[in-house]
Tab-separated table of C-alpha atoms in Angstrom:
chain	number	residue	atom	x	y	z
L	185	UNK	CA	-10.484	-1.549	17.117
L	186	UNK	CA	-7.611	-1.038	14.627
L	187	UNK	CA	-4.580	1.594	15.011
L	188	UNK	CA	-3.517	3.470	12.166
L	189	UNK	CA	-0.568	5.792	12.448
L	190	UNK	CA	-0.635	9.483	10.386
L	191	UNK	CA	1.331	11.868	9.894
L	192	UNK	CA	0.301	15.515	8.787
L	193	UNK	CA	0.285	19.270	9.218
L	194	UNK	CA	-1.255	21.671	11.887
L	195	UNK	CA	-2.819	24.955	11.045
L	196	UNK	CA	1.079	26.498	11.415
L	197	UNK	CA	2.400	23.553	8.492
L	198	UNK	CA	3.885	22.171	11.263
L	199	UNK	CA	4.733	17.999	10.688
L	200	UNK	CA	2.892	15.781	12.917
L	201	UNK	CA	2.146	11.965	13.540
L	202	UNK	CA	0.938	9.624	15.873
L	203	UNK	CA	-1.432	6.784	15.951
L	204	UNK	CA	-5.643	6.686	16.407
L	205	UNK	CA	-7.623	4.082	17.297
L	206	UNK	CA	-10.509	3.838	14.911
L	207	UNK	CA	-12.596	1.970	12.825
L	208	UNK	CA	-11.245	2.625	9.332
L	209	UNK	CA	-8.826	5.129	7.466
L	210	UNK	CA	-11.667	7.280	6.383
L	211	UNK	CA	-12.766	7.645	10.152
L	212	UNK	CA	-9.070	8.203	10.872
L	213	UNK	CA	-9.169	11.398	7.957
L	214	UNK	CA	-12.285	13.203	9.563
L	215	UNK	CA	-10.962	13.133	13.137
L	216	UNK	CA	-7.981	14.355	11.868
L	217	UNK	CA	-9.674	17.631	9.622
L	218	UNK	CA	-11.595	18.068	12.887
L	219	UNK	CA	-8.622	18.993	14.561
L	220	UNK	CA	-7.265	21.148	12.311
L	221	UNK	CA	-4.948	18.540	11.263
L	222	UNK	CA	-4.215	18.370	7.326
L	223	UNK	CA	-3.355	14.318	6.291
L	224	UNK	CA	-0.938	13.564	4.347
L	225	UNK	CA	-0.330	9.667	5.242
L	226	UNK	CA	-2.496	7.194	7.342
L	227	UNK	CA	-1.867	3.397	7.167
L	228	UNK	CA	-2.371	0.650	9.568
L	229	UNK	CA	0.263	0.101	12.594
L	230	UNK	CA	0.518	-3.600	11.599
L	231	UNK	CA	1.191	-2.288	8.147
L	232	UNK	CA	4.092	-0.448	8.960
L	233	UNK	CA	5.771	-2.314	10.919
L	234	UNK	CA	5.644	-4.840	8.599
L	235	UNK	CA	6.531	-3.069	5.874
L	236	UNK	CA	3.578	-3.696	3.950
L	237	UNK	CA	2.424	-1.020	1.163
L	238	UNK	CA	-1.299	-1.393	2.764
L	239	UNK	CA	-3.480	1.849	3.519
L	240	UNK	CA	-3.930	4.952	2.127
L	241	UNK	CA	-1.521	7.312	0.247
L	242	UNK	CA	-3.840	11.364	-0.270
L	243	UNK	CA	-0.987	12.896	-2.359
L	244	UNK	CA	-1.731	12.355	-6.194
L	245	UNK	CA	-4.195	9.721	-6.134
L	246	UNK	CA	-8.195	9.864	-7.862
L	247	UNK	CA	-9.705	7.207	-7.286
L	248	UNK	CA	-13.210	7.008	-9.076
L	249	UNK	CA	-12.951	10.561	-9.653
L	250	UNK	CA	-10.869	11.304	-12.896
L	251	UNK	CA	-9.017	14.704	-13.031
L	252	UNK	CA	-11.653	16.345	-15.466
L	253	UNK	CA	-14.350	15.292	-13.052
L	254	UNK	CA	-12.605	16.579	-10.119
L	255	UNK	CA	-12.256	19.846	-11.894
L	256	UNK	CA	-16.156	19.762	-13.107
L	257	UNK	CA	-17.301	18.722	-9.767
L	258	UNK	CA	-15.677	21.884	-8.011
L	259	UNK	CA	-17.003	24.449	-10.753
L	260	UNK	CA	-20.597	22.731	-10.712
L	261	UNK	CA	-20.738	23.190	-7.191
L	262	UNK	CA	-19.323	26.815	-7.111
L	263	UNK	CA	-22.198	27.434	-9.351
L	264	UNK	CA	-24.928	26.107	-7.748
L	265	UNK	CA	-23.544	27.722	-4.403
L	266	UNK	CA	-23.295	31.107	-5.865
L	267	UNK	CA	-26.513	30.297	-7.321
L	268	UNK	CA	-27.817	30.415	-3.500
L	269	UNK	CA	-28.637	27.025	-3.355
L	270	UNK	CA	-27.834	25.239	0.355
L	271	UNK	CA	-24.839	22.622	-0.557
L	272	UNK	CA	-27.618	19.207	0.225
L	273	UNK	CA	-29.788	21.313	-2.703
L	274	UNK	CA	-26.553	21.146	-4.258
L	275	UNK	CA	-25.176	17.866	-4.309
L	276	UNK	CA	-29.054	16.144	-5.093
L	277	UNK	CA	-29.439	18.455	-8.190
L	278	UNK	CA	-25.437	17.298	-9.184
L	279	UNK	CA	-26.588	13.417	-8.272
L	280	UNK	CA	-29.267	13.550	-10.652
L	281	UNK	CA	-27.316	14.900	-13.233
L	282	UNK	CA	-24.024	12.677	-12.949
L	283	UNK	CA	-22.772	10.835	-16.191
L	284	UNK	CA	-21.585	8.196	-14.354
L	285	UNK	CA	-23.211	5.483	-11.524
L	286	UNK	CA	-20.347	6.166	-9.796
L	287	UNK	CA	-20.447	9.769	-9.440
L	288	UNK	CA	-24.003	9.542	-8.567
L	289	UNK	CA	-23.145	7.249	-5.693
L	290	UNK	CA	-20.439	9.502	-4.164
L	291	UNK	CA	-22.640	12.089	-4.448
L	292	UNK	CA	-25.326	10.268	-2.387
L	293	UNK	CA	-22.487	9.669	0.062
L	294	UNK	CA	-21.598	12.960	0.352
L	295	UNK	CA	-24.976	14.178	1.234
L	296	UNK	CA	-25.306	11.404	3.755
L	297	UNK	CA	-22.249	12.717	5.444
L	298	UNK	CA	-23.570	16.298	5.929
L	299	UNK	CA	-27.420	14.645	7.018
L	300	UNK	CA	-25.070	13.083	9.487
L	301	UNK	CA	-23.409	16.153	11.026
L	302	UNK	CA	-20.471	16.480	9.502
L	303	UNK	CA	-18.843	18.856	7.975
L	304	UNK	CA	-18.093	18.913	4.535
L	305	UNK	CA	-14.161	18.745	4.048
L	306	UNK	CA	-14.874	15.686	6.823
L	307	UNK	CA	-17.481	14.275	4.197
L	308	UNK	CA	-14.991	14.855	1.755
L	309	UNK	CA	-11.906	13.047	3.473
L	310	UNK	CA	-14.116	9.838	4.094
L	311	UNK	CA	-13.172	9.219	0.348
L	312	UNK	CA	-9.564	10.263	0.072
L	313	UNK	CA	-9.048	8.899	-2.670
L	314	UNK	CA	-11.155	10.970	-4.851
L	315	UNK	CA	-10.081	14.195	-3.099
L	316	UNK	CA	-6.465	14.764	-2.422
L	317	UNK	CA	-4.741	16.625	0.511
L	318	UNK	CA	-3.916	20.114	-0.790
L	319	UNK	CA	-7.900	19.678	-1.741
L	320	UNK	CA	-9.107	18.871	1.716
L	321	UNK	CA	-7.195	21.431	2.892
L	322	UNK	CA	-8.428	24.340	0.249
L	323	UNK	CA	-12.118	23.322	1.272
L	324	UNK	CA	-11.512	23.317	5.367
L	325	UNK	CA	-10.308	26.894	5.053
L	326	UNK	CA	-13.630	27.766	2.490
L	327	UNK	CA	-16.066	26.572	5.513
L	328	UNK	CA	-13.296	27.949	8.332
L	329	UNK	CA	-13.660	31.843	6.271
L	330	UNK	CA	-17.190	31.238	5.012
L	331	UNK	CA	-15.946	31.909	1.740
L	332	UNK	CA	-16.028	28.030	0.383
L	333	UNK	CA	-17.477	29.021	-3.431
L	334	UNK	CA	-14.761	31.294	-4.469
L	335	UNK	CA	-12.407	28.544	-2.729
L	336	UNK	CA	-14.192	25.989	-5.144
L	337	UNK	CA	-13.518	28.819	-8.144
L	338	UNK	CA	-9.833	28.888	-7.510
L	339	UNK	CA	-9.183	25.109	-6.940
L	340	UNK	CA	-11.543	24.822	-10.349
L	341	UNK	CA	-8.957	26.985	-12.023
L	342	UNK	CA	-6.524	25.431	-10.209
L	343	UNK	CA	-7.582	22.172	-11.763
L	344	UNK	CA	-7.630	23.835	-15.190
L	345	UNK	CA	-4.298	24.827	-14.938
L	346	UNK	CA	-2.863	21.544	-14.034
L	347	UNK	CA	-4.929	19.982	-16.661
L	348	UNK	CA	-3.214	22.158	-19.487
L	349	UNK	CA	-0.067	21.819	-18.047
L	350	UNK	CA	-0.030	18.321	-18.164
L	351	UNK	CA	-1.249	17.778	-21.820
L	352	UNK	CA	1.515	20.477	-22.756
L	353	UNK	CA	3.843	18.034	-21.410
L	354	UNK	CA	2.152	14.989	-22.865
L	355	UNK	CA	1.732	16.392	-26.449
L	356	UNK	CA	6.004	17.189	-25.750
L	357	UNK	CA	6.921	13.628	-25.788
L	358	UNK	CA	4.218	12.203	-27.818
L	359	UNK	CA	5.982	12.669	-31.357
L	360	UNK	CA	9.227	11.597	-30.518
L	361	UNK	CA	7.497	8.654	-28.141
L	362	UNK	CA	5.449	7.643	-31.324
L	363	UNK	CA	8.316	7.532	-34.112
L	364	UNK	CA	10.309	5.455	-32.164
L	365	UNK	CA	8.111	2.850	-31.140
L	366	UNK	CA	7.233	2.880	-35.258
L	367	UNK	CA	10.930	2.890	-35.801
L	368	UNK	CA	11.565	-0.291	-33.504
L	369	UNK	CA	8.564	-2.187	-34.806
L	370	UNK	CA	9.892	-1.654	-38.222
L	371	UNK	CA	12.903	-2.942	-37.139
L	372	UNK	CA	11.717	-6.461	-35.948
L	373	UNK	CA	9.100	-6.725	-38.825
L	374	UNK	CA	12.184	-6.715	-40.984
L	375	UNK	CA	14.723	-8.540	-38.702
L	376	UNK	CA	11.656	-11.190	-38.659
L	377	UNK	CA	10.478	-11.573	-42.227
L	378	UNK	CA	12.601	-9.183	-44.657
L	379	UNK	CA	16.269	-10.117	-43.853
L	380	UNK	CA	15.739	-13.708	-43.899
L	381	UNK	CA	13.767	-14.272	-47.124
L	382	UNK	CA	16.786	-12.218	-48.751
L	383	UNK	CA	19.642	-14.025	-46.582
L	384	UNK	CA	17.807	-17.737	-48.263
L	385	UNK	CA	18.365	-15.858	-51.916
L	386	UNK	CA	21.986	-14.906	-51.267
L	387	UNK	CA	22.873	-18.654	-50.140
L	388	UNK	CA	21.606	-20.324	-53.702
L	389	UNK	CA	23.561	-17.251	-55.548
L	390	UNK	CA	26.694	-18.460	-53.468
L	391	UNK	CA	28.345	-15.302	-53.658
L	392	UNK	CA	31.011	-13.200	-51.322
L	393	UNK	CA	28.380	-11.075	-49.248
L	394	UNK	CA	29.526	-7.654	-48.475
L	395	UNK	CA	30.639	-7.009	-44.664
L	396	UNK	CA	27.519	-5.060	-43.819
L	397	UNK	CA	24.756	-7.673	-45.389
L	398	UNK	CA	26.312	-10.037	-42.932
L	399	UNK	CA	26.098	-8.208	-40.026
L	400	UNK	CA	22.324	-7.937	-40.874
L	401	UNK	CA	21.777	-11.789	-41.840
L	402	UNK	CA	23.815	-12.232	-38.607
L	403	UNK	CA	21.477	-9.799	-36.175
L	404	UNK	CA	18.256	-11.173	-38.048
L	405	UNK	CA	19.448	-14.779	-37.271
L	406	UNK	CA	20.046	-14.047	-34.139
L	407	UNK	CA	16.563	-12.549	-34.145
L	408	UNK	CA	14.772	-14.963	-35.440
L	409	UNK	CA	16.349	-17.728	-32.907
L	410	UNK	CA	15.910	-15.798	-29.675
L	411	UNK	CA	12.377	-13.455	-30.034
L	412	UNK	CA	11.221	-15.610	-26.962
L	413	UNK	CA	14.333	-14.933	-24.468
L	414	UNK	CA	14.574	-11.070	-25.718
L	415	UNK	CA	10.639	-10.725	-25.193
L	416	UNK	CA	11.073	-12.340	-21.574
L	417	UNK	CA	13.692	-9.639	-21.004
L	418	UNK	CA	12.370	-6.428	-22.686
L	419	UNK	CA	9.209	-7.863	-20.376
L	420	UNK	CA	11.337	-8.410	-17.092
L	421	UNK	CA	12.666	-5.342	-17.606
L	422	UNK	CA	9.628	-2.946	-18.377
L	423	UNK	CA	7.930	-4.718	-15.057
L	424	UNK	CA	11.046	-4.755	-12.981
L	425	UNK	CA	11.494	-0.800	-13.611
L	426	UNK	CA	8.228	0.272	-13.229
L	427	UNK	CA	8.627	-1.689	-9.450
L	428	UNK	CA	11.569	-0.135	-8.949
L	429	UNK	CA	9.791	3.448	-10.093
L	430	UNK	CA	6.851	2.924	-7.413
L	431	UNK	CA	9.582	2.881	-4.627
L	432	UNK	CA	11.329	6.144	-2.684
L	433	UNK	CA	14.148	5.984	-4.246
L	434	UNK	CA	13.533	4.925	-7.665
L	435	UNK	CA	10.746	7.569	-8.405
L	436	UNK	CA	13.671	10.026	-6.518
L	437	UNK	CA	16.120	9.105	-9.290
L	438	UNK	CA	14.330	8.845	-12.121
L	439	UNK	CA	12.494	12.029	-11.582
L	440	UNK	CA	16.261	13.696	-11.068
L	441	UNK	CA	17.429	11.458	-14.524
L	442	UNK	CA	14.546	13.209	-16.527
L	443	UNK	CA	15.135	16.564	-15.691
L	444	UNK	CA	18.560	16.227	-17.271
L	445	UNK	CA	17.465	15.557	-20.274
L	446	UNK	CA	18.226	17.783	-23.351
L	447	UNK	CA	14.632	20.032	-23.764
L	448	UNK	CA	12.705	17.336	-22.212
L	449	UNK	CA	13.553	18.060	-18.723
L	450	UNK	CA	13.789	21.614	-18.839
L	451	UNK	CA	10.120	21.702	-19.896
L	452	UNK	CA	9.501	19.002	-16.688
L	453	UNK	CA	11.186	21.525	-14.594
L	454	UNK	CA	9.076	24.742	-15.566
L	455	UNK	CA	5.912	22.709	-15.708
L	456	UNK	CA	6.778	21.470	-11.946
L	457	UNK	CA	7.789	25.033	-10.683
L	458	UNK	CA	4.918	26.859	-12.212
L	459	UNK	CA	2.669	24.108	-10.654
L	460	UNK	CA	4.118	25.368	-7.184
L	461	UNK	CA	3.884	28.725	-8.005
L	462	UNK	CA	0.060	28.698	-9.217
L	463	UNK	CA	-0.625	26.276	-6.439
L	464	UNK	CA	0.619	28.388	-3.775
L	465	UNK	CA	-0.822	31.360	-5.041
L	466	UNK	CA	-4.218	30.161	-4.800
L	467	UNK	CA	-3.792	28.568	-1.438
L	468	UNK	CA	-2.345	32.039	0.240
L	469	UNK	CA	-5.206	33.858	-1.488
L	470	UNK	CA	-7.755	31.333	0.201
L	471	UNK	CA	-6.295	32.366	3.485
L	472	UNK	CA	-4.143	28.677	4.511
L	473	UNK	CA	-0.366	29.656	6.478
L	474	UNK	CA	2.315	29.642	4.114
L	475	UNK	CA	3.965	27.013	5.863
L	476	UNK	CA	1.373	24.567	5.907
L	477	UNK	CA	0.098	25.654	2.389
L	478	UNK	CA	3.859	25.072	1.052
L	479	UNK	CA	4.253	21.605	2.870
L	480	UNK	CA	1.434	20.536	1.171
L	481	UNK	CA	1.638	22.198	-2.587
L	482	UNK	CA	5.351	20.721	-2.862
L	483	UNK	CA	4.004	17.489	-2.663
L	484	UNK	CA	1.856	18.227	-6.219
L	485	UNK	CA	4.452	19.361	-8.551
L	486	UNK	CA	4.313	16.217	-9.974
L	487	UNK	CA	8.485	15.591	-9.948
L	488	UNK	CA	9.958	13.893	-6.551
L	489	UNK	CA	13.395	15.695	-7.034
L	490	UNK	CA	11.856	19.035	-7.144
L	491	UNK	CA	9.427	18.317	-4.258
L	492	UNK	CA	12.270	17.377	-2.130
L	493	UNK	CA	14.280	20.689	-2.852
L	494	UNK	CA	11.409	22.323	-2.566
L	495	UNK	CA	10.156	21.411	0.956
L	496	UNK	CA	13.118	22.760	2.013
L	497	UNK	CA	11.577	26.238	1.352
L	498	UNK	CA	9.098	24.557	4.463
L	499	UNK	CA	12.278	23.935	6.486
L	500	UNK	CA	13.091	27.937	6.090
L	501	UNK	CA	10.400	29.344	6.594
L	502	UNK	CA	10.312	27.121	9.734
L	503	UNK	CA	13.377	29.224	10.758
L	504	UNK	CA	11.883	32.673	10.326
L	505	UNK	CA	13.314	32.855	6.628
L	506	UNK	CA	11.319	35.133	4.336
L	507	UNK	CA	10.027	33.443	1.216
L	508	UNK	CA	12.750	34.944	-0.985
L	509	UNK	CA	15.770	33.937	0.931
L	510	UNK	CA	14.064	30.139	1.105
L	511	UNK	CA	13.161	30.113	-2.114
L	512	UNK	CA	16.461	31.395	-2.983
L	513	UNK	CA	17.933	28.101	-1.160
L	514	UNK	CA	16.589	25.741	-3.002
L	515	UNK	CA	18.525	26.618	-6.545
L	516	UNK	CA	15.050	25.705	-7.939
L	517	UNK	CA	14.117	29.076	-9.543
L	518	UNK	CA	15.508	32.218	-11.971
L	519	UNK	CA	16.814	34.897	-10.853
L	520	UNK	CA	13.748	36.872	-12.511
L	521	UNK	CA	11.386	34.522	-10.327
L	522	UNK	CA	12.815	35.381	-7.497
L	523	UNK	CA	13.127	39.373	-8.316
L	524	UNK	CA	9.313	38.901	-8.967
L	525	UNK	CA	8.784	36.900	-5.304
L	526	UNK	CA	10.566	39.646	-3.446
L	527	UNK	CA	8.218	42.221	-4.855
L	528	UNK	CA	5.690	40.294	-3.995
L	529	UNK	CA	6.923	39.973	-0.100
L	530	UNK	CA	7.707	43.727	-0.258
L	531	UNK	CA	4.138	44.977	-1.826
L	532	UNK	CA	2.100	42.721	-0.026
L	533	UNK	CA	0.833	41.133	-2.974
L	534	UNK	CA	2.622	37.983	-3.322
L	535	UNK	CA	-0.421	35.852	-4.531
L	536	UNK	CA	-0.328	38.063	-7.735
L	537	UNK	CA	3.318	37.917	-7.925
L	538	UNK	CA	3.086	34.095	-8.021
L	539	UNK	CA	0.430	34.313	-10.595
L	540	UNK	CA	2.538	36.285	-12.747
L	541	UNK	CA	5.346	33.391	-12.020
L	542	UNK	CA	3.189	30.729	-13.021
L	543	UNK	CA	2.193	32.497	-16.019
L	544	UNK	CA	5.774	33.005	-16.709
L	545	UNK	CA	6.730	29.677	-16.109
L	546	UNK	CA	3.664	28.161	-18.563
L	547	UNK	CA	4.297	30.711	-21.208
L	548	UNK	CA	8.253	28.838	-21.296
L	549	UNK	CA	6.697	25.471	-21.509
L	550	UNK	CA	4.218	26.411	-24.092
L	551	UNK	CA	7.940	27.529	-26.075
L	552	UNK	CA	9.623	25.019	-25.326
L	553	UNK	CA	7.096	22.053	-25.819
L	554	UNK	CA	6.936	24.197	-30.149
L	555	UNK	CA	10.840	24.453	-30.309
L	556	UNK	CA	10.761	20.701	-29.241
L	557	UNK	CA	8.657	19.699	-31.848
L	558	UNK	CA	10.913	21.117	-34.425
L	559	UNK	CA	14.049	20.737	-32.789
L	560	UNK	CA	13.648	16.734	-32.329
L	561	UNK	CA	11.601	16.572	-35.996
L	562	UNK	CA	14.702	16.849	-38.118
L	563	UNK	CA	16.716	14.635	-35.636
L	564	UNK	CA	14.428	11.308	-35.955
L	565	UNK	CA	14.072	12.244	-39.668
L	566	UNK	CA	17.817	11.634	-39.950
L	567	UNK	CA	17.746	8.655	-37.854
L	568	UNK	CA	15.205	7.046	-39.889
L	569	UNK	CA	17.039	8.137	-42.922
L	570	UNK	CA	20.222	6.315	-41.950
L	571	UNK	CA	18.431	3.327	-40.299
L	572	UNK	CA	16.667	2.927	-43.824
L	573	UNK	CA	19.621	3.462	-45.615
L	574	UNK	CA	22.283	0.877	-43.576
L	575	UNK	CA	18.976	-1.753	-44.720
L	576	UNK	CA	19.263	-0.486	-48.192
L	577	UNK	CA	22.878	-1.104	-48.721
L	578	UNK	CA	22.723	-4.447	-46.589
L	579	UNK	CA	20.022	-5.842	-48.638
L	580	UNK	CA	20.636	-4.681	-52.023
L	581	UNK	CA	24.308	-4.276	-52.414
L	582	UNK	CA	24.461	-8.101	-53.380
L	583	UNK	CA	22.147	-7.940	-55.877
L	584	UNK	CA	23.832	-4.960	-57.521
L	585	UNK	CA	27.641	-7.023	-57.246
L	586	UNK	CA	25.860	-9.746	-58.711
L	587	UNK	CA	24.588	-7.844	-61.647
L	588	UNK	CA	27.796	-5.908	-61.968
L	589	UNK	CA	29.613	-9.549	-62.607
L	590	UNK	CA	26.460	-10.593	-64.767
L	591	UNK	CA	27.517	-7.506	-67.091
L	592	UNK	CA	31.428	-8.064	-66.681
L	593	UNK	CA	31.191	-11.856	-68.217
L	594	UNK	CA	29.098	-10.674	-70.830
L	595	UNK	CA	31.425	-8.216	-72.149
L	596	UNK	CA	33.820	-10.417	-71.468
């Protein structure tokens, strides 16, 4: 039988690891969950040691099940349990009403599971890949405080929230994204086809070209000779950086690189941080430690860097730090956010007060994703405008000395 190693957290959020021998990762999830052990890695031994990328990652991946369907799937079911339906009532009436083959077929798996025995965040983590960790975890507390449909409310909202977030983001960097892909394709159709029908002209007219029109003739020819070797490269290089972004390291620095830049990564930064703070939130108000809850919801912010300051809070609390002073640690968050976290500590209401940050913290991207827009608007305009206008003057300064000297010999 196979041996995968894990590593996790215990009901305290302490880390754990080890190896089990069973039949497959899946198996290796639900006898994890069934001892109150939350996954966060399993891969084979072999795998490891060989340093092979083989088994299963739970942190941030979907799998067949898309975002929007993860969301759906946990408000459908918070329905129908609310509803008073028993959760195998549930899941048949949700297989015969799934859009997709797929989803029917996990649903059908799902049910097997529970006709099986099992329970069902150990249903749920023999497909880890549609479900991720901080999810297994919400669900295991649900059955553990017999309160699993307002769990599935929250982590629906939850979803929501994260959802919004990231097409806040998205719609940030999609203008600027767009222009200048338009701007560069402009720039080879003419460096292809423009320039050099205009450099052929200038050669019959046999004139002094002006120092700019050669420079363009010169980067067109140049162009025009090597598209194959610069395509190879702009190639090599797009492939060779998104390998280098799938490792440790590389996603570590290029997450820190884009939160240093100008508007861009200040909106990366509040999206991450209000991520953590709505995250954690919901997973106190479901009843999960704070330590384990935290080791887990740093892990979704979506930015390495920040997840690795952040699980220091983990570390303090660890120490028998308050939430403040580890929060305080990190040099993550505003003085305001952390005003509004000790009041939270002090009132006993800290789920609220972590609400309120995450609203906070979304209300500041929603700003700063409009003052973006009309910040980096004007900006490309003017680096269109002079793109267009070095072009102008290269192209059509000739024609205008030429017609200049046409004039002076006629006067002449």
């Amino acid at each position: 039988m196979p041996a995968y190693e894990y590593s996790g957290r215990d009901a305290s959020g302490a880390s754990v690891s080890g190896t089990l021998d069973v039949g497959s990762p899946e198996a290796a999830a639900s006898a994890l969950l069934g001892r109150g052990i939350t996954p966060v890695r399993i891969e084979p031994a072999q795998a490891q040691a060989s340093g092979s990328a083989g088994g299963i990652r739970l942190f941030g991946e979907r799998g067949h099940l898309s975002s929007v369907e993860l969301q759906m799937f946990s408000r459908q079911l918070h329905a129908l349990l609310r509803a008073g339906l028993p959760i195998l009532r549930a899941l048949g009436a949700m297989k015969d009403s799934a859009t997709r083959p797929a989803l029917g077929r996990l649903m059908e798996q799902l049910t097997s599971s529970l006709d099986q025995g099992r329970e069902f965040s150990a249903a749920l983590a023999r497909h880890p890949k549609d479900f991720p960790a901080l999810y297994l975890a919400m669900i295991r507390v649900g059955e553990q405080t017999g309160r699993l449909d307002d769990v599935l409310k929250r982590l629906g909202d939850w979803l929501e929230f994260e959802r919004r977030t990231r097409e806040r983001v998205q719609a940030a960097l999609r203008y600027p994204g767009f222009v200048i892909t338009a701007m560069l394709l402009a720039l080879v159709v003419v460096n292809l086809f423009v320039i050099p029908r205009f450099a052929s002209v200038y050669r019959g007219m046999r004139v002094d070209l002006p120092w700019i029109t050669q420079i363009l003739i010169g980067i067109s020819e140049f162009v025009t000779v090597a598209w194959p070797a610069l395509l190879a490269t702009v190639a090599i290089a797009v492939f060779g950086f998104r390998g280098w972004r799938r490792t440790d390291a590389g996603l570590l620095a290029w997450d820190r690189f884009a939160l240093t830049l100008p508007v861009a990564g200040r909106i990366l930064r509040n999206a991450a941080l209000g991520r953590f703070a709505r995250s954690l939130g919901m997973t106190l108000r479901s009843g999960l430690p704070a330590a384990q809850g935290i080791g887990l919801v740093a892990q979704s912010v979506g930015n390495a860097y920040i997840a690795r300051r952040l699980e220091r809070v983990h570390g303090g609390i660890d120490r028998g730090e308050s939430l403040l002073r580890a929060c305080a640690g990190t040099e993550a968050f505003t003085p305001l956010v952390l005003q509004m976290i000790a009041v939270g500590e002090e009132s006993g209401a800290l789920d609220e007060m972590l609400d309120h940050v995450a609203d906070f913290y979304e209300q500041d991207v929603e700003y700063d994703v409009q003052r973006l827009s009309s910040a980096i608007e004007p900006i490309l305009v003017t680096v269109l405008g002079m793109v267009v206008l070095v072009l102008a003057l290269g192209v059509f300064l000739p024609i205008w000395d030429l017609g200049q000297a046409t004039l002076s010999r006629g006067g002449a």
